[in-house]
């Protein structure tokens, strides 16, 4: 069984069963799959094309912003 990891996601400590996840996997685990999001890992922006390759590991700080439509 893989060791669990802790990440800080949007300022909140979160624990995951995996010892590493891709950004795409993290987005899915957080229930944000299919939404338009912007992701930053350890203060570096991750391009959408890299979501499947870019791994996050224990101790990483992740910021995820999802866009909400609307207008005045």
mmCIF file of C-alpha atoms in Angstrom:
data_model
loop_
_atom_site.group_PDB
_atom_site.id
_atom_site.type_symbol
_atom_site.label_atom_id
_atom_site.label_comp_id
_atom_site.label_asym_id
_atom_site.label_seq_id
_atom_site.Cartn_x
_atom_site.Cartn_y
_atom_site.Cartn_z
ATOM 1 C CA UNK A 1 0.000 0.000 0.000
ATOM 2 C CA UNK A 2 1.300 3.443 -0.927
ATOM 3 C CA UNK A 3 2.081 5.971 1.764
ATOM 4 C CA UNK A 4 -0.319 8.868 2.160
ATOM 5 C CA UNK A 5 0.721 12.413 1.316
ATOM 6 C CA UNK A 6 -0.303 15.811 2.559
ATOM 7 C CA UNK A 7 -0.697 18.796 0.284
ATOM 8 C CA UNK A 8 -1.755 22.333 0.969
ATOM 9 C CA UNK A 9 -4.580 23.062 -1.464
ATOM 10 C CA UNK A 10 -5.838 26.640 -1.548
ATOM 11 C CA UNK A 11 -4.380 27.223 1.922
ATOM 12 C CA UNK A 12 -5.975 24.115 3.467
ATOM 13 C CA UNK A 13 -4.069 20.988 4.475
ATOM 14 C CA UNK A 14 -5.436 17.947 2.615
ATOM 15 C CA UNK A 15 -4.442 14.289 2.937
ATOM 16 C CA UNK A 16 -4.488 11.847 0.003
ATOM 17 C CA UNK A 17 -3.987 8.067 -0.022
ATOM 18 C CA UNK A 18 -1.515 8.224 -2.928
ATOM 19 C CA UNK A 19 2.132 9.181 -2.445
ATOM 20 C CA UNK A 20 2.023 11.209 -5.688
ATOM 21 C CA UNK A 21 -0.681 12.430 -8.076
ATOM 22 C CA UNK A 22 -0.619 14.193 -11.408
ATOM 23 C CA UNK A 23 -2.230 17.620 -11.492
ATOM 24 C CA UNK A 24 -4.964 16.065 -13.663
ATOM 25 C CA UNK A 25 -5.512 13.338 -11.048
ATOM 26 C CA UNK A 26 -5.659 15.905 -8.259
ATOM 27 C CA UNK A 27 -8.241 17.942 -10.162
ATOM 28 C CA UNK A 28 -10.370 14.802 -10.549
ATOM 29 C CA UNK A 29 -9.975 13.832 -6.867
ATOM 30 C CA UNK A 30 -11.152 17.310 -5.869
ATOM 31 C CA UNK A 31 -14.281 16.993 -8.024
ATOM 32 C CA UNK A 32 -13.195 19.700 -10.454
ATOM 33 C CA UNK A 33 -12.875 17.499 -13.550
ATOM 34 C CA UNK A 34 -14.429 19.043 -16.633
ATOM 35 C CA UNK A 35 -14.220 22.579 -15.230
ATOM 36 C CA UNK A 36 -11.968 25.336 -16.458
ATOM 37 C CA UNK A 37 -9.281 25.746 -13.843
ATOM 38 C CA UNK A 38 -5.918 27.431 -13.411
ATOM 39 C CA UNK A 39 -3.322 25.609 -11.319
ATOM 40 C CA UNK A 40 -0.187 26.751 -9.549
ATOM 41 C CA UNK A 41 2.189 24.337 -7.770
ATOM 42 C CA UNK A 42 4.761 25.803 -5.405
ATOM 43 C CA UNK A 43 4.167 29.269 -6.883
ATOM 44 C CA UNK A 44 4.743 28.092 -10.487
ATOM 45 C CA UNK A 45 1.870 28.113 -12.982
ATOM 46 C CA UNK A 46 1.208 24.731 -14.579
ATOM 47 C CA UNK A 47 0.140 24.861 -18.222
ATOM 48 C CA UNK A 48 -3.001 22.911 -19.056
ATOM 49 C CA UNK A 49 -1.034 20.762 -21.528
ATOM 50 C CA UNK A 50 1.165 19.591 -18.613
ATOM 51 C CA UNK A 51 -1.627 18.580 -16.196
ATOM 52 C CA UNK A 52 -1.240 14.868 -17.009
ATOM 53 C CA UNK A 53 2.556 14.901 -16.646
ATOM 54 C CA UNK A 54 3.150 17.336 -13.767
ATOM 55 C CA UNK A 55 3.223 15.415 -10.503
ATOM 56 C CA UNK A 56 2.448 16.796 -7.059
ATOM 57 C CA UNK A 57 4.108 15.238 -4.023
ATOM 58 C CA UNK A 58 3.796 15.488 -0.258
ATOM 59 C CA UNK A 59 4.488 18.981 1.033
ATOM 60 C CA UNK A 60 3.590 20.754 -2.209
ATOM 61 C CA UNK A 61 1.489 23.906 -2.089
ATOM 62 C CA UNK A 62 -1.218 23.925 -4.755
ATOM 63 C CA UNK A 63 -3.530 26.776 -5.694
ATOM 64 C CA UNK A 64 -6.497 25.977 -7.929
ATOM 65 C CA UNK A 65 -8.829 28.626 -9.261
ATOM 66 C CA UNK A 66 -11.953 27.622 -11.135
ATOM 67 C CA UNK A 67 -13.856 30.015 -13.318
ATOM 68 C CA UNK A 68 -17.502 30.829 -12.807
ATOM 69 C CA UNK A 69 -19.548 32.333 -15.604
ATOM 70 C CA UNK A 70 -21.897 35.213 -15.152
ATOM 71 C CA UNK A 71 -22.229 38.859 -15.775
ATOM 72 C CA UNK A 72 -24.066 41.993 -14.972
#
